[in-house]
PDB file of C-alpha atoms in Angstrom:
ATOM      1  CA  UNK A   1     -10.496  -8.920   6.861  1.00 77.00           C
ATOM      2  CA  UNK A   2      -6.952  -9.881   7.725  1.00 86.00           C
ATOM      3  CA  UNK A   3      -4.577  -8.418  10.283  1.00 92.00           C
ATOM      4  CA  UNK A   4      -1.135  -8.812   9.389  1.00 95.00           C
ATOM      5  CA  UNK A   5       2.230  -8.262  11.371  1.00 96.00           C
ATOM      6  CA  UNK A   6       6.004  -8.256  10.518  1.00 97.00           C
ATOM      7  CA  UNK A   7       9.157  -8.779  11.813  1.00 97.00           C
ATOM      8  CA  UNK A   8      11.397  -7.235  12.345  1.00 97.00           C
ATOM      9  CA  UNK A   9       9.628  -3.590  12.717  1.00 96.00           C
ATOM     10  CA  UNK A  10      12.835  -1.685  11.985  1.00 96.00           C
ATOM     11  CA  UNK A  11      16.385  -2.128  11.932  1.00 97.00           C
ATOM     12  CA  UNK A  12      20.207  -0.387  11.455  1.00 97.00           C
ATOM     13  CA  UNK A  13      22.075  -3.199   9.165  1.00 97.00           C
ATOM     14  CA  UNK A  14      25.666  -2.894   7.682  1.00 97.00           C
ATOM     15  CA  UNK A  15      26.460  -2.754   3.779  1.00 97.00           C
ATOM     16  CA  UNK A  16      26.963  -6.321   2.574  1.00 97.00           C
ATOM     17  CA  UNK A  17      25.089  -7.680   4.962  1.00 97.00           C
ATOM     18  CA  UNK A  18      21.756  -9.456   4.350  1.00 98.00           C
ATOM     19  CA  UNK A  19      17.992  -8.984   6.301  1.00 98.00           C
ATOM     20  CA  UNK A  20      15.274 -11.477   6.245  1.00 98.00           C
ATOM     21  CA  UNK A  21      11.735  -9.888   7.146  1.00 98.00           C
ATOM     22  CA  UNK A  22       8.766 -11.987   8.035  1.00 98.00           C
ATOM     23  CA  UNK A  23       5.231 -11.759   7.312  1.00 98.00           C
ATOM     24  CA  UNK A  24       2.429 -13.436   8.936  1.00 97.00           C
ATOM     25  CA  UNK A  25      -0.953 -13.415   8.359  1.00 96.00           C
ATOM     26  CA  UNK A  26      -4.103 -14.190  10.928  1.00 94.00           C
ATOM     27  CA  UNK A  27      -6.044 -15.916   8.324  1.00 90.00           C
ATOM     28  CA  UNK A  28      -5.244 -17.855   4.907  1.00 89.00           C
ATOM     29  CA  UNK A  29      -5.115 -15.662   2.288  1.00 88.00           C
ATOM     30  CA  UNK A  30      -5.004 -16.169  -1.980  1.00 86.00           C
ATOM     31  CA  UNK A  31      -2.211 -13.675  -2.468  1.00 89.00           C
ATOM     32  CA  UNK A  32       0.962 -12.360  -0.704  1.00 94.00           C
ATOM     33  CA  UNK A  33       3.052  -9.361  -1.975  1.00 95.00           C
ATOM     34  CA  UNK A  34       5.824  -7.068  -1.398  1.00 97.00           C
ATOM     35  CA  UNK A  35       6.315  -3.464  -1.507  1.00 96.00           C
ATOM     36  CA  UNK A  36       8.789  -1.238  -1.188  1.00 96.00           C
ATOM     37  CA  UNK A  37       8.722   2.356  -0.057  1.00 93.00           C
ATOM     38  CA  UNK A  38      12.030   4.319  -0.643  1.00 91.00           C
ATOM     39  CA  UNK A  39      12.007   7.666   1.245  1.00 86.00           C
ATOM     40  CA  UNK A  40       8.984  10.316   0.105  1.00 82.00           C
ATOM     41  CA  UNK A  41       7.954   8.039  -2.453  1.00 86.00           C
ATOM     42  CA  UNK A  42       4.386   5.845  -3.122  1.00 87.00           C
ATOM     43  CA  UNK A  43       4.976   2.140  -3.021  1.00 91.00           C
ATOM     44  CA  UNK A  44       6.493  -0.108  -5.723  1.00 92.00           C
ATOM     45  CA  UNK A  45       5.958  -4.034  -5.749  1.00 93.00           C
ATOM     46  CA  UNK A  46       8.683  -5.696  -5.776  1.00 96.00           C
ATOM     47  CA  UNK A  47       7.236  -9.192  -6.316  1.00 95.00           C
ATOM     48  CA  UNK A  48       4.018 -11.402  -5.689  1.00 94.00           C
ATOM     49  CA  UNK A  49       4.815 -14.362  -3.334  1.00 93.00           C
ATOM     50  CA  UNK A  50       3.099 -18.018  -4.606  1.00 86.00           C
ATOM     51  CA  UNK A  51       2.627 -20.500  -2.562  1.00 86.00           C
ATOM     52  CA  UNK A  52       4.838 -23.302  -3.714  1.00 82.00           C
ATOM     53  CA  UNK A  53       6.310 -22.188  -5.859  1.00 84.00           C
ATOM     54  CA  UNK A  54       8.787 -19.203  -6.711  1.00 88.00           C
ATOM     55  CA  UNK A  55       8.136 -15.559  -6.895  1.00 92.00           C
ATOM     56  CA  UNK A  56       6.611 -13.253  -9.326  1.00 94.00           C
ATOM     57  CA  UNK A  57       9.005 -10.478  -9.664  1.00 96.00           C
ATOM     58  CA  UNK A  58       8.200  -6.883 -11.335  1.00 93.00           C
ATOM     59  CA  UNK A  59      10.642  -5.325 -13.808  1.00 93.00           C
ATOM     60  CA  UNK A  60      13.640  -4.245 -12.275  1.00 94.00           C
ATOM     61  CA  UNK A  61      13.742  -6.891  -9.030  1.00 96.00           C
ATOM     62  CA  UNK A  62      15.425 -10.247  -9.054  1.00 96.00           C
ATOM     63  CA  UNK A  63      15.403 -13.268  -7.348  1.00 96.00           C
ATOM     64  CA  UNK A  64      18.501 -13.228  -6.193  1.00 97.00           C
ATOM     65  CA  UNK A  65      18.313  -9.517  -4.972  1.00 97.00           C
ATOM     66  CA  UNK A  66      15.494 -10.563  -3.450  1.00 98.00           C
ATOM     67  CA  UNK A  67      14.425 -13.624  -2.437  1.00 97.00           C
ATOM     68  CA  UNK A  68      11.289 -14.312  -1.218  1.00 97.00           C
ATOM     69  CA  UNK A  69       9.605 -17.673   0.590  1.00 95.00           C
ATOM     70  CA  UNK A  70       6.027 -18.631   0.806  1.00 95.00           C
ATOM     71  CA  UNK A  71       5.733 -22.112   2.488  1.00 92.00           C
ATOM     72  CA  UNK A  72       1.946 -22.018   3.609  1.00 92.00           C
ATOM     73  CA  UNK A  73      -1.143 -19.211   2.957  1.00 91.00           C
ATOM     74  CA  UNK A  74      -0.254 -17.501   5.887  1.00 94.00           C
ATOM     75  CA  UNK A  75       3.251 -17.167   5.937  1.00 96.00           C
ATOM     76  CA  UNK A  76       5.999 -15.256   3.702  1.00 97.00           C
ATOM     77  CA  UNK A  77       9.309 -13.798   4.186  1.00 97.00           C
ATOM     78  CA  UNK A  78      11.099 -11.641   1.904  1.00 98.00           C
ATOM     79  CA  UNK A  79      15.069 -11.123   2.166  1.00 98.00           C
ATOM     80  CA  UNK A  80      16.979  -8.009   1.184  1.00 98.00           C
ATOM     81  CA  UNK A  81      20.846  -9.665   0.016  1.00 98.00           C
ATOM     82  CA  UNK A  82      23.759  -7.571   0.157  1.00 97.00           C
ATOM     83  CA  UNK A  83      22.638  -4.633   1.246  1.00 97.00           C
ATOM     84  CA  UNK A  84      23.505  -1.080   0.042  1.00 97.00           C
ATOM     85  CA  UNK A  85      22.505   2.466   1.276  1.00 96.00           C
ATOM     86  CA  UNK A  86      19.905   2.625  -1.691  1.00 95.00           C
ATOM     87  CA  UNK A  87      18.193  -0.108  -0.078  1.00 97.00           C
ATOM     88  CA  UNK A  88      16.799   1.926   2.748  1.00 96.00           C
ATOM     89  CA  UNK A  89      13.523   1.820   2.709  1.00 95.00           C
ATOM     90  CA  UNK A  90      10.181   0.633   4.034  1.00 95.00           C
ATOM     91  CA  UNK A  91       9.443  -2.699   3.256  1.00 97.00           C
ATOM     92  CA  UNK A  92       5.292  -3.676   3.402  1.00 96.00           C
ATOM     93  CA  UNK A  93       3.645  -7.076   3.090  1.00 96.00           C
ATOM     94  CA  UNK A  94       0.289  -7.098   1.765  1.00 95.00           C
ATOM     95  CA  UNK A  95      -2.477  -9.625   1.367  1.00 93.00           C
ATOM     96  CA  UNK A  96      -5.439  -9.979  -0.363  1.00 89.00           C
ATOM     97  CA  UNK A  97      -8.156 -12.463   0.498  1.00 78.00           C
ATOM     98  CA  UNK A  98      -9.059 -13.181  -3.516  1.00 67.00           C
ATOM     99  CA  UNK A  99     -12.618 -13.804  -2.672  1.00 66.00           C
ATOM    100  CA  UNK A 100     -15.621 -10.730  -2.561  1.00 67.00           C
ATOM    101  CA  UNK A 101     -14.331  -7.782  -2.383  1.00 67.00           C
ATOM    102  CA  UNK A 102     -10.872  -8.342  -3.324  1.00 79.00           C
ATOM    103  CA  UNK A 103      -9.860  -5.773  -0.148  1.00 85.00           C
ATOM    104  CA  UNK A 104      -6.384  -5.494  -0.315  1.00 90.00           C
ATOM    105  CA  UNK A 105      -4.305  -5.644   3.316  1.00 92.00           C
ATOM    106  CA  UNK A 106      -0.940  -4.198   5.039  1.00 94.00           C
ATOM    107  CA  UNK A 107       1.692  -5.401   7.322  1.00 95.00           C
ATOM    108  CA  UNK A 108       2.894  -2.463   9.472  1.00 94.00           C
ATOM    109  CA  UNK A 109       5.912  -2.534   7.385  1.00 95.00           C
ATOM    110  CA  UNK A 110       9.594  -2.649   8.386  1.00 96.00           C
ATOM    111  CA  UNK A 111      11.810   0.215   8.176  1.00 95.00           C
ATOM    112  CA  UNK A 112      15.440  -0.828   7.172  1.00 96.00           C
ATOM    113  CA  UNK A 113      18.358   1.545   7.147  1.00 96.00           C
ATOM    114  CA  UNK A 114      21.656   0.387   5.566  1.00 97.00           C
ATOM    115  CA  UNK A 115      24.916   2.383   7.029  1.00 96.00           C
TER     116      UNK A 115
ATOM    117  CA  UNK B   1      -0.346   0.769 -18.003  1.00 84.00           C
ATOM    118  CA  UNK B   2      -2.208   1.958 -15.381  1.00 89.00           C
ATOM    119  CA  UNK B   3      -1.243   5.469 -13.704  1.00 92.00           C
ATOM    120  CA  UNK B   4      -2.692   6.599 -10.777  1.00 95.00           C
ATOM    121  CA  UNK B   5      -2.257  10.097 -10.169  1.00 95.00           C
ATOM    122  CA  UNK B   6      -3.150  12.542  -6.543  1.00 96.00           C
ATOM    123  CA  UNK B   7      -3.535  16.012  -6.405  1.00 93.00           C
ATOM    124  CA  UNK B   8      -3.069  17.628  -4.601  1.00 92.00           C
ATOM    125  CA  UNK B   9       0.151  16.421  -3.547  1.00 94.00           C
ATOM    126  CA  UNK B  10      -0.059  18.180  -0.054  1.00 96.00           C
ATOM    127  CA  UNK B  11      -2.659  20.163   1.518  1.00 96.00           C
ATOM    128  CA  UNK B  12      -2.790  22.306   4.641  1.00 97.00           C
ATOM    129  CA  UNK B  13      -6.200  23.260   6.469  1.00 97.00           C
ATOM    130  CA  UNK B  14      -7.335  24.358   9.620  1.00 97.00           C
ATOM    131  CA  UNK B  15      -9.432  22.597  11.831  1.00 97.00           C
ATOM    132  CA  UNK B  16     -13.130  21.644  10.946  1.00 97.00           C
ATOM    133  CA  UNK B  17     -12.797  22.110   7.262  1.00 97.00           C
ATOM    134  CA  UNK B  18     -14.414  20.190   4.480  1.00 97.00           C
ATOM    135  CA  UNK B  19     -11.930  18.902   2.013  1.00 96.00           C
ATOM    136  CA  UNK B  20     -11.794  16.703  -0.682  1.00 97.00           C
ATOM    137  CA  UNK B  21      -8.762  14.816  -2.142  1.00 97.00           C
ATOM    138  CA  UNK B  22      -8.349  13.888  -5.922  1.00 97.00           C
ATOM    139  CA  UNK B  23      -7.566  10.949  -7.239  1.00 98.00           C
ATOM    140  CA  UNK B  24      -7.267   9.643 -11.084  1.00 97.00           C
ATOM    141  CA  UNK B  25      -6.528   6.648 -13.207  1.00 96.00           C
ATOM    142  CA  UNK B  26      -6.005   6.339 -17.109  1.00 95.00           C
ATOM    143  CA  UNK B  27      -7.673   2.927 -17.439  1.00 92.00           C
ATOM    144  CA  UNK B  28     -10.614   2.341 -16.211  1.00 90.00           C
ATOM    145  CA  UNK B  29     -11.413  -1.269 -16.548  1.00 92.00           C
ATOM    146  CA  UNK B  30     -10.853  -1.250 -12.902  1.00 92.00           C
ATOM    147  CA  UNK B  31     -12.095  -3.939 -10.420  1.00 90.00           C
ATOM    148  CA  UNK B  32     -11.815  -1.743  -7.435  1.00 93.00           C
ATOM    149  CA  UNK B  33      -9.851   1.544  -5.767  1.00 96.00           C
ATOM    150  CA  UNK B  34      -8.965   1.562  -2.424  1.00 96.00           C
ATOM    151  CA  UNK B  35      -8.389   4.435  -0.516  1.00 97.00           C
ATOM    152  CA  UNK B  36      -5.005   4.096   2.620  1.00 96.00           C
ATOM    153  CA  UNK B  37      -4.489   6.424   5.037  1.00 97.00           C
ATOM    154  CA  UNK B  38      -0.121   6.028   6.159  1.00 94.00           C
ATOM    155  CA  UNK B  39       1.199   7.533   9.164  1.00 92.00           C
ATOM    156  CA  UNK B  40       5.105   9.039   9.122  1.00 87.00           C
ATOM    157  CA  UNK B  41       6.972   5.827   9.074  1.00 82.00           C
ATOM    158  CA  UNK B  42       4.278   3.175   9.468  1.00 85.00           C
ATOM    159  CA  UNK B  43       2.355   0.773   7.367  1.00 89.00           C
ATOM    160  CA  UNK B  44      -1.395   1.396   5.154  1.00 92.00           C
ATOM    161  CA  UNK B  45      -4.322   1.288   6.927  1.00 93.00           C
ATOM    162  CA  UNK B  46      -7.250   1.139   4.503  1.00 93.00           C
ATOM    163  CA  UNK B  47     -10.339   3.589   4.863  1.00 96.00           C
ATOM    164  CA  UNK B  48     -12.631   2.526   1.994  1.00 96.00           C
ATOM    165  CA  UNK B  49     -12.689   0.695  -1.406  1.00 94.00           C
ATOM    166  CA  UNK B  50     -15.330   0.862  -3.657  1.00 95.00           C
ATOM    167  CA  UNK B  51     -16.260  -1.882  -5.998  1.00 92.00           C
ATOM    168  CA  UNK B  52     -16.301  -1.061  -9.447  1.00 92.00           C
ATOM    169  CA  UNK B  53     -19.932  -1.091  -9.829  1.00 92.00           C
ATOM    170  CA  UNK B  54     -20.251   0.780  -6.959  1.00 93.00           C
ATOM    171  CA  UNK B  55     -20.359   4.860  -6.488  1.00 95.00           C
ATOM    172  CA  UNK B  56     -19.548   5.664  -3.192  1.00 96.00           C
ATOM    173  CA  UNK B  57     -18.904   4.462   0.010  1.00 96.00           C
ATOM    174  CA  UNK B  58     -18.914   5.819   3.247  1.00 97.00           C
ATOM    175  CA  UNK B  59     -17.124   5.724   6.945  1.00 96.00           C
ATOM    176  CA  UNK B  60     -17.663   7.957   9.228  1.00 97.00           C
ATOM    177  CA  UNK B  61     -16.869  11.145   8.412  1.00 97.00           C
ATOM    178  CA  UNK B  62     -15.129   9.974   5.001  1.00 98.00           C
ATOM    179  CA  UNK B  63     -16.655   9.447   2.133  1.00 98.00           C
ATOM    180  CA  UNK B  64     -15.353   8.397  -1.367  1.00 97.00           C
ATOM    181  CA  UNK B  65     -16.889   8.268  -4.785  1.00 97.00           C
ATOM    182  CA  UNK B  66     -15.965   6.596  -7.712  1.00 97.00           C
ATOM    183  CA  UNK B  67     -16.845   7.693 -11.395  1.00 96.00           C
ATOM    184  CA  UNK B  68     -14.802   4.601 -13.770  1.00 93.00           C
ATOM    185  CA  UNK B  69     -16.483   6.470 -17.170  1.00 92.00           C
ATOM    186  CA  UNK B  70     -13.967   9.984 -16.186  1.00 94.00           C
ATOM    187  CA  UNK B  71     -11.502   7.499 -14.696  1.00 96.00           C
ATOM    188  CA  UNK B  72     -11.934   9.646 -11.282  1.00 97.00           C
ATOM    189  CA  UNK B  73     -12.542   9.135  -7.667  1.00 97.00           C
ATOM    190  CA  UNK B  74     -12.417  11.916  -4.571  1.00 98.00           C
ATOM    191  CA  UNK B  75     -11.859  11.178  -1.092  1.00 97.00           C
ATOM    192  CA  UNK B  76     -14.107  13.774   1.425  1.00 98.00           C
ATOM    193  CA  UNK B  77     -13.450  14.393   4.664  1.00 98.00           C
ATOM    194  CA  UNK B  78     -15.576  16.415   6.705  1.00 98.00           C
ATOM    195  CA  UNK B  79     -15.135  18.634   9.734  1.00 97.00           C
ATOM    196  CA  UNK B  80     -11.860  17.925   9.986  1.00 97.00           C
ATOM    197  CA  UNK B  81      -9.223  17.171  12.954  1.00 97.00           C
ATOM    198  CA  UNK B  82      -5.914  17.402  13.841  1.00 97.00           C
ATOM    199  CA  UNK B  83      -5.615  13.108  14.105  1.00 97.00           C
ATOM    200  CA  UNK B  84      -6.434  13.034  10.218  1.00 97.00           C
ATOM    201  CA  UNK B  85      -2.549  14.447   9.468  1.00 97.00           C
ATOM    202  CA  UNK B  86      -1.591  12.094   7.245  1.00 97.00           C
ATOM    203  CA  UNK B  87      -0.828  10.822   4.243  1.00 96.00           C
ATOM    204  CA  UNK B  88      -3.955   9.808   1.920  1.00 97.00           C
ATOM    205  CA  UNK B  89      -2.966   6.918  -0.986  1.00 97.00           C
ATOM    206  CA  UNK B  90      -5.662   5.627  -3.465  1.00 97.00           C
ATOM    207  CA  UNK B  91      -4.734   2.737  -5.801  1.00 96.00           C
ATOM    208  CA  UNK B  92      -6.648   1.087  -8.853  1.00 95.00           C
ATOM    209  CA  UNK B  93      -6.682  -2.357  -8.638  1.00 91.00           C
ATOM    210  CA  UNK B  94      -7.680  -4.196 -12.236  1.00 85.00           C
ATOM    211  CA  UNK B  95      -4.686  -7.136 -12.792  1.00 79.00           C
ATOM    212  CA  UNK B  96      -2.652  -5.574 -10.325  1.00 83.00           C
ATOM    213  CA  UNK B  97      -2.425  -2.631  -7.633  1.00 88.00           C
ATOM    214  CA  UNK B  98      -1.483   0.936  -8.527  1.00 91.00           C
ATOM    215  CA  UNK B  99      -0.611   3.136  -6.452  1.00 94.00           C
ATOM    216  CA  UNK B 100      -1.020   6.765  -6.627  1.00 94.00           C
ATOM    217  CA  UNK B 101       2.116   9.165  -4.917  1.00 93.00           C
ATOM    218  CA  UNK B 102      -0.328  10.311  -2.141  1.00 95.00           C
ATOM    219  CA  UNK B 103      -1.565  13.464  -0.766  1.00 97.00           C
ATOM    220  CA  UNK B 104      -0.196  14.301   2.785  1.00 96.00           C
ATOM    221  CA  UNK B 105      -2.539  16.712   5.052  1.00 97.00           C
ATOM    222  CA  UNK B 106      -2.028  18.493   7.662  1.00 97.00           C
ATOM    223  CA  UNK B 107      -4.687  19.401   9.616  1.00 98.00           C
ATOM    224  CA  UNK B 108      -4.039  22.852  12.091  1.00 97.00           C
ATOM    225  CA  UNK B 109      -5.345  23.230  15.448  1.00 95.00           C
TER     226      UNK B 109
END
């Protein structure tokens, strides 16, 4: 299994403004995502972090929206750039360990508000 | 494209019942489906995959079954408590994760 944890848990952040959450992982893991959650909704990926290279988005993200780091297997951080209301949200790392089972793991997720 | 769909999408029963939640998926060259339980405001906690050759799987007082052919698998919980108010997710996992919308219970005292 993998425990993962994230920084910051929530926060209250300003239009224009930028957030950078982190994501670390207690073991190395094969793949690192993101999700987000928008309020009552199921979870959308926003992109699959690689490891050395840059992002995987899914339709309707960008790079420069959203840019995300991956420096090592157990470490990613995904920034949310100029921030509007509609980016409120929950934001979730996941992992999966890409051997086995292919059990697929969540960060406690950070809530962000934009005023 | 795979859809995942949950129904219901919320469901309300008193203490001690059986239920069983619904989940679906239009492709089923699946490798696995995982079943999440969320809390209001927090991350996924997972509560059972099954493997795709796999039918059911079992925790506790959970147990979830997995028929790829109908493209169906049902989450049961049995006797029931007040802790299991939540919101149940399964997603279908072939080339990537899909999520369905959920099914929030609340379970009455």
């Amino acid at each position: 299994s993998a425990v993962i944890s994230q920084k910051p848990s929530r926060d209250i952040c300003q239009r224009g403004t930028s957030l950078t959450i982190q994501c670390q992982v207690d073991s190395q893991v094969t793949m690192m995502f993101w999700y987000r959650q928008q309020p009552g909704q199921s979870l959308t990926l926003i992109a699959t972090a690689n490891q050395g290279s840059e992002a995987t988005y899914e339709s309707g993200f960008v790079i420069d929206k959203f840019p995300i780091s991956r420096p090592n297997l157990t470490f990613s951080t995904l920034t949310v750039s100029n921030m509007s209301p509609e980016d409120s949200s929950i934001y979730l790392c996941s992992a999966r360990t890409g051997r086995g089972s292919y059990e697929q793991y969540f960060g406690p997720g950070t809530r962000l508000t934009v005023t | 494209k795979q859809e995942v769909t949950q129904i219901p999408a919320a469901l309300s029963v008193p203490e001690g019942e059986n239920l069983v939640l619904n989940c679906s998926f239009t492709d089923s060259a699946i490798y696995n489906l995982q079943w999440f339980r969320q809390d209001p405001g927090k991350g996924l906690t997972s509560l059972l995959l099954i493997q795709s050759s796999q039918r059911e799987q079992t925790s506790g007082r959970l147990n979830a079954s997995l028929d790829k052919s109908s493209g169906r698998s049902t989450l049961y919980i049995a006797a029931s408590q007040p802790g299991d108010s939540a919101t149940y997710l399964c997603a279908a996992y072939n080339n990537d994760m899909r999520f369905g919308a959920g099914t929030r219970l609340t379970v009455k005292p």
